[in-house]
Tab-separated table of C-alpha atoms (C1' of nucleotides) in Angstrom:
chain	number	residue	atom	x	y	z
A	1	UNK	CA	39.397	110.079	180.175
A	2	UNK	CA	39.656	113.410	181.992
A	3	UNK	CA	40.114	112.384	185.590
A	4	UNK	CA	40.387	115.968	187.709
A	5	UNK	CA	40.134	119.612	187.058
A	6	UNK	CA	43.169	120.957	189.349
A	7	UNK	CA	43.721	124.547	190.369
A	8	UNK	CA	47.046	126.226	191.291
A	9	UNK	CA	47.664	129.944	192.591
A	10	UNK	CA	49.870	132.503	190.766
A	11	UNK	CA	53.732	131.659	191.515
A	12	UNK	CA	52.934	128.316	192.227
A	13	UNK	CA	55.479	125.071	191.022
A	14	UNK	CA	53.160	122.867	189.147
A	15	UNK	CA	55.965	119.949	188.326
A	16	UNK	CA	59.432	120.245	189.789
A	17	UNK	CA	62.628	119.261	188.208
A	18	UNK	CA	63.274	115.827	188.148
A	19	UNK	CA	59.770	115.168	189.887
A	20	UNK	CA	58.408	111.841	188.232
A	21	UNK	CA	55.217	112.664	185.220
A	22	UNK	CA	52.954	111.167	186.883
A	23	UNK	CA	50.436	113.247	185.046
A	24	UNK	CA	50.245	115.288	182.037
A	25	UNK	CA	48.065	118.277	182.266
A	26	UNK	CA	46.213	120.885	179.696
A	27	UNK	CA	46.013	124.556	181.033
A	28	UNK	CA	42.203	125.322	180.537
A	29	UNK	CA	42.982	128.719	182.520
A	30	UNK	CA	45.333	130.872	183.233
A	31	UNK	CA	49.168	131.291	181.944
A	32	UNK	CA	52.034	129.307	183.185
A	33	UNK	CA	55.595	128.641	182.359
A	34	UNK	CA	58.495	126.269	182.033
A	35	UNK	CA	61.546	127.653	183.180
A	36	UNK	CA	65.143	126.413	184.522
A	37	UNK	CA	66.610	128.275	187.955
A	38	UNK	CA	70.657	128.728	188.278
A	39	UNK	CA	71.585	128.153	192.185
A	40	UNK	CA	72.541	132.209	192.817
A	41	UNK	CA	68.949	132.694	191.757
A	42	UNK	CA	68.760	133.588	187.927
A	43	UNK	CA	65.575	132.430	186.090
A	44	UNK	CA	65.954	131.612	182.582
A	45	UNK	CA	62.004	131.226	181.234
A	46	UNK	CA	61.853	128.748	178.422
A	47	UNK	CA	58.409	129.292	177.344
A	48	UNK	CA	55.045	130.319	178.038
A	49	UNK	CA	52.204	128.731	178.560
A	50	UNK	CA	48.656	129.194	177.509
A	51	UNK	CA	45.299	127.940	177.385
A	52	UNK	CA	45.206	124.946	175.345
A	53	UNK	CA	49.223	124.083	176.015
A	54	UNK	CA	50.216	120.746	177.575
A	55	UNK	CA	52.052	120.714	180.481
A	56	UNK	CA	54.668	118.214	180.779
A	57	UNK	CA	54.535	116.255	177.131
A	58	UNK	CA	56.850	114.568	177.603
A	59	UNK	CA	55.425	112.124	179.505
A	60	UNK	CA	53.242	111.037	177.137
A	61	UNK	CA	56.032	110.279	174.835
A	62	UNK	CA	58.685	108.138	176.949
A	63	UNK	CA	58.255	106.412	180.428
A	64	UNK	CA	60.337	107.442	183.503
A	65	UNK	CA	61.325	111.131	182.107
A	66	UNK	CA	63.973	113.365	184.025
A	67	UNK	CA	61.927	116.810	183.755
A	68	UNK	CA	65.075	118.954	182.711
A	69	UNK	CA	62.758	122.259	184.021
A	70	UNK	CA	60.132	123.501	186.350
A	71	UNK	CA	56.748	124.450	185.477
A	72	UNK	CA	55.026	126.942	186.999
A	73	UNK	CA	51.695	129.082	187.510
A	74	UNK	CA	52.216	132.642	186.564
A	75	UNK	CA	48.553	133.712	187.301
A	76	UNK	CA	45.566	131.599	189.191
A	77	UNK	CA	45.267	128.461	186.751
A	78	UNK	CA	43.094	125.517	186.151
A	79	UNK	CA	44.227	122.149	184.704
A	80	UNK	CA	42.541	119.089	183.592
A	81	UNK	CA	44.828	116.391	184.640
A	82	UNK	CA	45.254	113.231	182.663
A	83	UNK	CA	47.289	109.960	183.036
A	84	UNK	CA	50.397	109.828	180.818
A	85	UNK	CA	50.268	106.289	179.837
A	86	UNK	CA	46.316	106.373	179.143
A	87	UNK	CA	47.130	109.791	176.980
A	88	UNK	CA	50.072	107.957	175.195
A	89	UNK	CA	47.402	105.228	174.134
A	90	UNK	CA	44.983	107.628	172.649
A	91	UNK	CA	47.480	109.474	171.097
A	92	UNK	CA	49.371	106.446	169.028
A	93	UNK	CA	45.356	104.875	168.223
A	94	UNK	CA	45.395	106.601	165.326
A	95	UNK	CA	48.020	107.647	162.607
A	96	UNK	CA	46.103	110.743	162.378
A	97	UNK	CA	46.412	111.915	165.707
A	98	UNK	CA	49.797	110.661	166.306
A	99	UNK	CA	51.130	113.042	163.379
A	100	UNK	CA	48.399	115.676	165.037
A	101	UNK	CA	50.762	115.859	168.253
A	102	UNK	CA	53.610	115.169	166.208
A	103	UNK	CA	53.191	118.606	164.860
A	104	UNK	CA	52.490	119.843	168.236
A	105	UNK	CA	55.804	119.064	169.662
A	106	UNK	CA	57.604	120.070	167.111
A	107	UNK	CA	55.712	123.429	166.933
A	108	UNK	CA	56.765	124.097	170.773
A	109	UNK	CA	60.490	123.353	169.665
A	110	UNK	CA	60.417	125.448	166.683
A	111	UNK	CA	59.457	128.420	168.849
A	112	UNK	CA	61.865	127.660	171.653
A	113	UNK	CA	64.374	127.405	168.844
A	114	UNK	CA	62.803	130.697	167.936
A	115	UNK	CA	63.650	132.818	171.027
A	116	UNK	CA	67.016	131.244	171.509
A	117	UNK	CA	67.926	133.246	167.835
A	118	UNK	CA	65.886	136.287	168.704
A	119	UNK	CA	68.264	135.932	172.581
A	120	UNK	CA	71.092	135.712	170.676
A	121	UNK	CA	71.244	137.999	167.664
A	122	UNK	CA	68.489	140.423	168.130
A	123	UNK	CA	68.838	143.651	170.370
A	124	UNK	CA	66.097	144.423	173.116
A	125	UNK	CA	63.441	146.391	171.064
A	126	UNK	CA	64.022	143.172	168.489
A	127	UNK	CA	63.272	140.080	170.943
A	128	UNK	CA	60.604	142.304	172.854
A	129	UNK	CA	58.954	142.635	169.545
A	130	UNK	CA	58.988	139.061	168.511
A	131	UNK	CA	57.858	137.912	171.778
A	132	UNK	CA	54.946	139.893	171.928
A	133	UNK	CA	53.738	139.119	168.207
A	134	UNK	CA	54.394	135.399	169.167
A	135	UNK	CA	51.888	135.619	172.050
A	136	UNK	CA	49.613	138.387	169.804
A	137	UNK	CA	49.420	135.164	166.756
A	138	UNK	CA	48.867	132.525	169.378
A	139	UNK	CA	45.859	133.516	171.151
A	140	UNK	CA	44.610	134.863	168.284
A	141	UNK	CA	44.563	131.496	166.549
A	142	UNK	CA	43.166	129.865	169.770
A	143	UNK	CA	40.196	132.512	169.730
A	144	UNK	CA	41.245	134.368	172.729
A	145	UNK	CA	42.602	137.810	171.484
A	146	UNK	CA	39.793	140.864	171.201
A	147	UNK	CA	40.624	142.425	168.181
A	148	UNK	CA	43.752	144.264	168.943
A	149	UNK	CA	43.637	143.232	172.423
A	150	UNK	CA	45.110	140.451	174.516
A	151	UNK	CA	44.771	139.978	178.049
A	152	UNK	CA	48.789	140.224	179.271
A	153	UNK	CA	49.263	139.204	182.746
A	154	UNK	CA	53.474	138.992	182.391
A	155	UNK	CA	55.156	141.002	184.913
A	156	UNK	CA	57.662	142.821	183.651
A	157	UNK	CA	59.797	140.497	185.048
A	158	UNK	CA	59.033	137.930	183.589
A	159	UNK	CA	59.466	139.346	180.142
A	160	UNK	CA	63.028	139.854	181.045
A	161	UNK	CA	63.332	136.238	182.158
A	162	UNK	CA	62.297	135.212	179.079
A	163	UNK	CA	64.441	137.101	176.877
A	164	UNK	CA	67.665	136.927	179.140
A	165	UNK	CA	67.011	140.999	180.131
A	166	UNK	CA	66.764	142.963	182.845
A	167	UNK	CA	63.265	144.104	184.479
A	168	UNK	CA	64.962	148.072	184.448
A	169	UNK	CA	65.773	147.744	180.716
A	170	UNK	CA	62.501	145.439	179.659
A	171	UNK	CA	60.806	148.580	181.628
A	172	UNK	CA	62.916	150.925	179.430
A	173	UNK	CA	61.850	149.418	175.988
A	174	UNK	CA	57.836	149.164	176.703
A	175	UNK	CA	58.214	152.846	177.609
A	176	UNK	CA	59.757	153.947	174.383
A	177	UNK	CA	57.177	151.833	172.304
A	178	UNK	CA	54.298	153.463	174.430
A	179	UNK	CA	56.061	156.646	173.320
A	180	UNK	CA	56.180	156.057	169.903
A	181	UNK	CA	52.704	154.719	169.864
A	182	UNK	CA	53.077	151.053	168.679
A	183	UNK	CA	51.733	149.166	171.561
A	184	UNK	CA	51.060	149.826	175.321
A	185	UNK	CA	50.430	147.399	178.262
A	186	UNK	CA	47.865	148.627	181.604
A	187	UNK	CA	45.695	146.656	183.920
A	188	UNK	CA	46.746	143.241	182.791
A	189	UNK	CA	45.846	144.290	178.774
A	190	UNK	CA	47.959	144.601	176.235
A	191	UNK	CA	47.119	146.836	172.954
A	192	UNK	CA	48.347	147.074	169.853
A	193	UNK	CA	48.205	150.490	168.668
A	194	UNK	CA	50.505	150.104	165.270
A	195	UNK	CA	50.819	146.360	163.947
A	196	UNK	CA	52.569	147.744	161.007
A	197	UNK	CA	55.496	149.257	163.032
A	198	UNK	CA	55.203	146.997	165.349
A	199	UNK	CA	55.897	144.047	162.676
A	200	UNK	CA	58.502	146.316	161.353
A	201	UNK	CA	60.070	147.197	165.129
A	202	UNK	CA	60.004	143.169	165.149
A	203	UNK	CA	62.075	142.003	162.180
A	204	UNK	CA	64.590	145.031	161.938
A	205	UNK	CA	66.008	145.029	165.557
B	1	UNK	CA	67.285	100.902	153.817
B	2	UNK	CA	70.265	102.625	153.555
B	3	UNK	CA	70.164	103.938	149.683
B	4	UNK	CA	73.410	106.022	149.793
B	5	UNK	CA	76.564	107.735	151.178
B	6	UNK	CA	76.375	111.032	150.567
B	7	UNK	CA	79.120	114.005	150.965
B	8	UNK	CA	78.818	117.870	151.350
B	9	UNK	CA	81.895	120.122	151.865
B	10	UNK	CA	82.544	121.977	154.789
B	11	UNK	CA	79.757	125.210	154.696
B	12	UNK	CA	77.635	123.917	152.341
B	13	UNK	CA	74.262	124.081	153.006
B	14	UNK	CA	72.379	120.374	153.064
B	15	UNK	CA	69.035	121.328	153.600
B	16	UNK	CA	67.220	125.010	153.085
B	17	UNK	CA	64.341	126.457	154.773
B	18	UNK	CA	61.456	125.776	153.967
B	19	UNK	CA	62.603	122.739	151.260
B	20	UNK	CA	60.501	119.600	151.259
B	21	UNK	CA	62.296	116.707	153.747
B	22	UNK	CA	62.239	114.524	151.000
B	23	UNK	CA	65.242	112.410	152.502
B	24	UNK	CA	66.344	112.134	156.169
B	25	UNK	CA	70.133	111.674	156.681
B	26	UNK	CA	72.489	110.738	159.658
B	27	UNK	CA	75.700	112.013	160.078
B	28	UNK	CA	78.792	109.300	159.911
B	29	UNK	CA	81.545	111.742	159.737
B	30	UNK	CA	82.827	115.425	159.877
B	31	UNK	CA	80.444	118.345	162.132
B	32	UNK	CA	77.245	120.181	160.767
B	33	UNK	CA	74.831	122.685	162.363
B	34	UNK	CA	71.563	123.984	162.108
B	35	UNK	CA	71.188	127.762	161.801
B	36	UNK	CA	68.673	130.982	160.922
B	37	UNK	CA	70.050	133.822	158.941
B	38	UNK	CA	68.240	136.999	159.495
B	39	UNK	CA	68.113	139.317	156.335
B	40	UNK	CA	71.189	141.423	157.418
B	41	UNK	CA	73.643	137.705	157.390
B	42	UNK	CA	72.892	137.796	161.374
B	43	UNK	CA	73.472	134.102	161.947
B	44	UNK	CA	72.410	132.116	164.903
B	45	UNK	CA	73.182	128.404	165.456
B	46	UNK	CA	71.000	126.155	166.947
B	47	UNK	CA	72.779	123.231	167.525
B	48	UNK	CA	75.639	121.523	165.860
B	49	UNK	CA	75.429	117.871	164.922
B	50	UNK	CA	77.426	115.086	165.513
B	51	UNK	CA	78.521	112.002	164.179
B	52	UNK	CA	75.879	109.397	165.463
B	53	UNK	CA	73.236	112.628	164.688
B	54	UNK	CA	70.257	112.660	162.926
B	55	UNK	CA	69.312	115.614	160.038
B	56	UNK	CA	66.137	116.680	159.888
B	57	UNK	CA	64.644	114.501	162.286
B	58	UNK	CA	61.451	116.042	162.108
B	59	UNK	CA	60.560	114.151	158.397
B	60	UNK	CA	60.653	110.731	160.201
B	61	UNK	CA	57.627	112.674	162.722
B	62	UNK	CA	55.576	114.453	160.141
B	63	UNK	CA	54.772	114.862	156.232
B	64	UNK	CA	54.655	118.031	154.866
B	65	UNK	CA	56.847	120.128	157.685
B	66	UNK	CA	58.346	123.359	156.866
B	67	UNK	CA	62.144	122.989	158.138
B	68	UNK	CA	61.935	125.988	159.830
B	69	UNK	CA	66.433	126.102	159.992
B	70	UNK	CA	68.634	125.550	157.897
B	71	UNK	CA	71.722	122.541	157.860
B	72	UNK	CA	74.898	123.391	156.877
B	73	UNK	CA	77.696	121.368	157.049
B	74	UNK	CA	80.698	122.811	158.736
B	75	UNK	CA	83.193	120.529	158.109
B	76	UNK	CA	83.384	117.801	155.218
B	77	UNK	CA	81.081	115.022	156.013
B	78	UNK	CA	79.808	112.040	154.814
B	79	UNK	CA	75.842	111.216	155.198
B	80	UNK	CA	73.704	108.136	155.226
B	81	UNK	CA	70.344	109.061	153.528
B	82	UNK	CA	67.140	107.277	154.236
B	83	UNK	CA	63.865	107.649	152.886
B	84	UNK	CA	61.698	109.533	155.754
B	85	UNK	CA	58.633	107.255	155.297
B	86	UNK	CA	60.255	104.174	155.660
B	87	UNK	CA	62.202	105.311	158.743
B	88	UNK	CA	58.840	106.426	159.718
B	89	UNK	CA	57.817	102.739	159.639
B	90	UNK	CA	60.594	101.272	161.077
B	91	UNK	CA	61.052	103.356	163.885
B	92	UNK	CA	57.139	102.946	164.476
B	93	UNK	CA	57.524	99.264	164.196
B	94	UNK	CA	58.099	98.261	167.373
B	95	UNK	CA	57.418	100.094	171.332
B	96	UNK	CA	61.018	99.624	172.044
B	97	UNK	CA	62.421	101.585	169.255
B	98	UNK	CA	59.754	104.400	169.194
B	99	UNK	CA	59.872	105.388	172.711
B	100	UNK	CA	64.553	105.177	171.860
B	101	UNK	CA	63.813	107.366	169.118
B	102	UNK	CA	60.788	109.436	171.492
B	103	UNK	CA	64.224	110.271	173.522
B	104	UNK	CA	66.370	111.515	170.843
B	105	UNK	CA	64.390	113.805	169.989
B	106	UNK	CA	63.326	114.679	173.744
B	107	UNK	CA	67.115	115.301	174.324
B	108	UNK	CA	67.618	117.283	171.650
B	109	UNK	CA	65.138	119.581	172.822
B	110	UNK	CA	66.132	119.937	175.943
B	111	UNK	CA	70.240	120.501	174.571
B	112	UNK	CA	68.248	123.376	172.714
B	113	UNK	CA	66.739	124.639	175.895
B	114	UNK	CA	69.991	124.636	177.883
B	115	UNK	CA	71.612	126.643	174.910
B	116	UNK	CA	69.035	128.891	175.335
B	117	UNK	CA	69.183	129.596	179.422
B	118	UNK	CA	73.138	129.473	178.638
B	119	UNK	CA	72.814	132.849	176.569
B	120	UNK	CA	70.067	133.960	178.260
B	121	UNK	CA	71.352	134.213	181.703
B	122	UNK	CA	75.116	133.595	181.704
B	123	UNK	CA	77.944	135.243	180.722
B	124	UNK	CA	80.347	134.734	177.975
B	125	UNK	CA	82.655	132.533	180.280
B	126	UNK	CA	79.737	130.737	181.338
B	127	UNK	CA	78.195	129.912	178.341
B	128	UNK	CA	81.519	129.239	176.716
B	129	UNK	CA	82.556	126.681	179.086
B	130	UNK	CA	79.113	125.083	179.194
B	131	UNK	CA	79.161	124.489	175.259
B	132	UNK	CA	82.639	122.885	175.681
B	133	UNK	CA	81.359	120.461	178.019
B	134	UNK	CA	78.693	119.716	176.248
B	135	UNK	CA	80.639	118.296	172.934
B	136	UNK	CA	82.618	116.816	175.368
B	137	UNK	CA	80.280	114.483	176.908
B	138	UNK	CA	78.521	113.974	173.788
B	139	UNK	CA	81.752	112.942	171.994
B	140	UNK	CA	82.882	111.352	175.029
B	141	UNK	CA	79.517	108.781	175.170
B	142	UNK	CA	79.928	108.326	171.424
B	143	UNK	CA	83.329	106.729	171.930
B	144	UNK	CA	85.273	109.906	170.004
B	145	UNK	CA	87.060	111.599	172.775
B	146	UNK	CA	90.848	110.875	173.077
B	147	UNK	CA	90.809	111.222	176.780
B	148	UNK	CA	91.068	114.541	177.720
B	149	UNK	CA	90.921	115.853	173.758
B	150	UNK	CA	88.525	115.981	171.497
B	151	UNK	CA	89.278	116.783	167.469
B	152	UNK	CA	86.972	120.459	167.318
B	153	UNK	CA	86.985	121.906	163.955
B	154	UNK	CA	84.569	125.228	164.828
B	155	UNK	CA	85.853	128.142	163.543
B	156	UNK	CA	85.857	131.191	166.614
B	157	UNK	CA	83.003	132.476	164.496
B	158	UNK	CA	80.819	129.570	164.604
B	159	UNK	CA	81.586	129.551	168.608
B	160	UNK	CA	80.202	133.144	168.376
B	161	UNK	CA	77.316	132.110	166.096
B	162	UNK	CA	76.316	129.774	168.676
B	163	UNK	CA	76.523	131.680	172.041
B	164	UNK	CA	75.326	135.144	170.575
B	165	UNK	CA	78.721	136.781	170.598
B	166	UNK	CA	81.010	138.077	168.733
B	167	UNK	CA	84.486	136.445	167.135
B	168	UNK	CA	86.584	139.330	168.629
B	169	UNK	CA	84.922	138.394	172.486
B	170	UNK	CA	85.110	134.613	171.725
B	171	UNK	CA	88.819	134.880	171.105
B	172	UNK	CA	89.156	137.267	174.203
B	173	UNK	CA	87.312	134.524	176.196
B	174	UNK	CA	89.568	131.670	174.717
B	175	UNK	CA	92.870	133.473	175.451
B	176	UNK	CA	91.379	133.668	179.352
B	177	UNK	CA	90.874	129.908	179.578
B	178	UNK	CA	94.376	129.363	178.180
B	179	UNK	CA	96.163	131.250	180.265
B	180	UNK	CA	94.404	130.403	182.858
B	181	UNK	CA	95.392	127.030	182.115
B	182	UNK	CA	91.898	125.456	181.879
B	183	UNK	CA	91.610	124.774	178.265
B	184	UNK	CA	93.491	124.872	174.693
B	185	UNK	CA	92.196	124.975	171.488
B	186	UNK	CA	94.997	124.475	168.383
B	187	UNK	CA	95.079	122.861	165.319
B	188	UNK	CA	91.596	121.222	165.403
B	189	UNK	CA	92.103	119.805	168.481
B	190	UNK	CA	90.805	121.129	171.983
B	191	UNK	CA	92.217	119.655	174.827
B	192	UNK	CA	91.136	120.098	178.653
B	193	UNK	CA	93.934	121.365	180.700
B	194	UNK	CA	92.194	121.099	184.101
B	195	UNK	CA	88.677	120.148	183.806
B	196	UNK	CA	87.660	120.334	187.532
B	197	UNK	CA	88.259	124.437	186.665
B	198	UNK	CA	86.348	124.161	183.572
B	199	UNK	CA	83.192	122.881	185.318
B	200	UNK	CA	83.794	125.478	188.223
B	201	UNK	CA	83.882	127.988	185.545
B	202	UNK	CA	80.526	126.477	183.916
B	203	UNK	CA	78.650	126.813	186.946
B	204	UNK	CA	79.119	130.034	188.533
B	205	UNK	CA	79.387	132.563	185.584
C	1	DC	C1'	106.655	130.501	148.577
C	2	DG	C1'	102.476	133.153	148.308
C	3	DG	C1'	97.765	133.974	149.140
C	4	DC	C1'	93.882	133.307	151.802
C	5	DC	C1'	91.504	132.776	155.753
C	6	DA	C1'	91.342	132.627	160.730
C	7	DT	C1'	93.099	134.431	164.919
C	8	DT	C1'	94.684	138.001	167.811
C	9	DT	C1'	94.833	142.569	169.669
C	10	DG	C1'	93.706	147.525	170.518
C	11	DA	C1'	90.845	151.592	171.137
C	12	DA	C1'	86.514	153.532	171.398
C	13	DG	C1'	81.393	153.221	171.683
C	14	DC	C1'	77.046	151.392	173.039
C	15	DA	C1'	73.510	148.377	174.869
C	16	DT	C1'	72.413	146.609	178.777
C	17	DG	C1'	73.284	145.770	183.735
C	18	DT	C1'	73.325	147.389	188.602
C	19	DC	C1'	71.625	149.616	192.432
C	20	DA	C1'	68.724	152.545	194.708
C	21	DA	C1'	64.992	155.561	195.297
C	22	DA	C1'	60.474	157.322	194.015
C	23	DT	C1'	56.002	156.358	192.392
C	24	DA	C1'	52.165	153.704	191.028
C	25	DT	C1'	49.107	149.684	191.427
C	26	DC	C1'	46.811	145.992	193.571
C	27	DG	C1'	44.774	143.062	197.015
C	28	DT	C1'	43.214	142.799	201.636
C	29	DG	C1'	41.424	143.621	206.061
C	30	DG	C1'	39.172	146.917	208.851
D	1	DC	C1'	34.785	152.053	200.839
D	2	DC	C1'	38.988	153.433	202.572
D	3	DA	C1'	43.596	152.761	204.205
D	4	DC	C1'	47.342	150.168	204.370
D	5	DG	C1'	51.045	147.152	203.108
D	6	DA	C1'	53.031	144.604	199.699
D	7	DT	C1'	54.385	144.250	195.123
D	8	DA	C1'	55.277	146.080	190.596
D	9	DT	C1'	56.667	149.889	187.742
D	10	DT	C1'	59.317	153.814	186.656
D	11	DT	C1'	63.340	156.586	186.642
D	12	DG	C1'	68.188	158.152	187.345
D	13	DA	C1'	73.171	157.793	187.672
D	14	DC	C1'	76.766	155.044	186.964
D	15	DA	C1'	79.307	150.607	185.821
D	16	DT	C1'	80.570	147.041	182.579
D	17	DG	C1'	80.435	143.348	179.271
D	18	DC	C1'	80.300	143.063	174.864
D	19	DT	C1'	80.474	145.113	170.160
D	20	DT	C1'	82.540	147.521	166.427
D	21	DC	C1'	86.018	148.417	163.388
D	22	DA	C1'	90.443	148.114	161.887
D	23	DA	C1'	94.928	146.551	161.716
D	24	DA	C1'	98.477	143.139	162.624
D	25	DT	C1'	99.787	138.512	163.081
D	26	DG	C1'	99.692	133.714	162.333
D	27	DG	C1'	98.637	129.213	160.109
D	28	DC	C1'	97.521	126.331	156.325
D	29	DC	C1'	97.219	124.696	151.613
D	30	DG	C1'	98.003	124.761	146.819
DNA sequence: CGGCCATTTGAAGCATGTCAAATATCGTGG
DNA sequence: CCACGATATTTGACATGCTTCAAATGGCCG
């Protein structure tokens, strides 16, 4: 089933815009990201992605796709690489695991559906907050979180392409929650210090 | 198949959080929306819905899913509701029509995604002009665009609701496009004054 | 005609953006 | 292992888009 394990650098484009799905891959390692690029150079991110995520899903559910993003490598990554049509086959087998990806899908829209409210109505402290529990809950339920740990290999920038900020003012907010001793990011790690406020920082901004 | 017509009045809610998707229902006339209310009555829209659109889409994919929005109608509309298990089976019936439906719901996501690069990275012009356009094609391909008008019964505030403004910079934004003789909106009715403008606006703001 | 709701407008404030410089961190080659 | 260059973070001063709040105006429906 698996036919290749791939590897692409940090920065890399794994699937362009538009670019036909020829395959569908899993990340095994590494984070990555879809994201959409205006001409004069802004970066919206759309979501992250981490070990375990499909890249490119859509192609196992319709034939002849137009990608309406890029995906890209945010840190050294390894893929296994599948066929889309042999994936779509396994997938609709079974009622169980057609209803199993289903749910997957659905869970990646939810969450995009997710940021766009926390973009929209919450401040910077607010979306920052959310964000960072979203990732915290994530790789915690895929077994990849140490306690109170996570590895975090987001530049700042790339926080404030994902929530439609600035890298000064992303910079800004991590300082003052450092500060105030909820949570701290250094050497590619990021800690929780205070859930508590941290879940509270989260819902009332 | 089709058991009834239903009708809501305009801004009453059709389906809660959270409630059970016991029936799925696609919209024949009048505008709804799905939204998220944070505790403090922050609203953020997610999409609205057309006629020719399909509520709660997710029961035909899944049993058991916690509607994580909420639909609201926003004008007075009339429904056709369908049992979600047998739309399950008929839209699972054949290739053809699960890999049409595969694309609905592929689109959809990808409207959502726009939305969320719109406010995200563009400015209240920008993202102002790109919602217009959108309802405008969609209406347009659905056959209910009177040339260059389109009936458009959102309220300023749902505008803001949708873009992550506020009514006060919505109206400031729609008194621009007037007077700059791009586009009108008045009595229910928005009509494109110079539309070549209106896409030059979308793109570079 | 009257009441209600939506729109419009103004003045002031604030969150975030912009730009630029200083500092820290990281990867790499010597 | 160190030094260097490149890249990322941090910080400051200032600009601005958008918000807030409140009041006035306008439109629609019973």
């Amino acid at each position: 089933m698996r036919t290749a394990v791939l590897r692409f650098r940090a920065h890399q484009v794994i699937k362009r815009p538009n670019e036909a799905i020829d395959r569908v891959y899993t990340l095994k390692e590494g984070w990555a990201c879809r994201s959409v690029m205006f001409q004069d150079g802004r970066r919206q991110i759309l979501s992250f992605m981490l070990p375990g995520d499909t890249i490119c899903v859509e192609g196992i559910c319709v034939e002849d796709y137009a990608l309406p993003y890029q995906a890209r490598a945010l840190t050294d990554v390894t893929l296994c690489s599948f066929s889309p049509t042999r994936l779509h086959d396994v997938v609709f087998a079974s009622e169980q695991q057609r209803e199993f990806f289903a749910r997957y899908v659905l869970e990646q829209k939810a969450l995009a559906e997710r940021r766009l409210a926390d973009i929209g109505r919450r401040r910077a402290m607010g979306s920052l907050a959310q964000l960072v529990l979203e990732l915290f809950r994530t790789l915690s339920a895929r077994g990849l979180a140490e306690g109170t740990v996570i590895d975090f290999p987001l530049r700042q920038e790339d926080i404030a392409d994902a929530l439609g900020l600035t890298p000064a003012h992303v910079n800004r907010t991590l300082v003052l929650l450092k500060r105030r001793g909820v949570m701290e990011i250094s050497q590619s790690k990021l800690r929780v210090m205070d859930m508590a406020e941290l879940l509270a920082t989260a819902i009332d901004n």
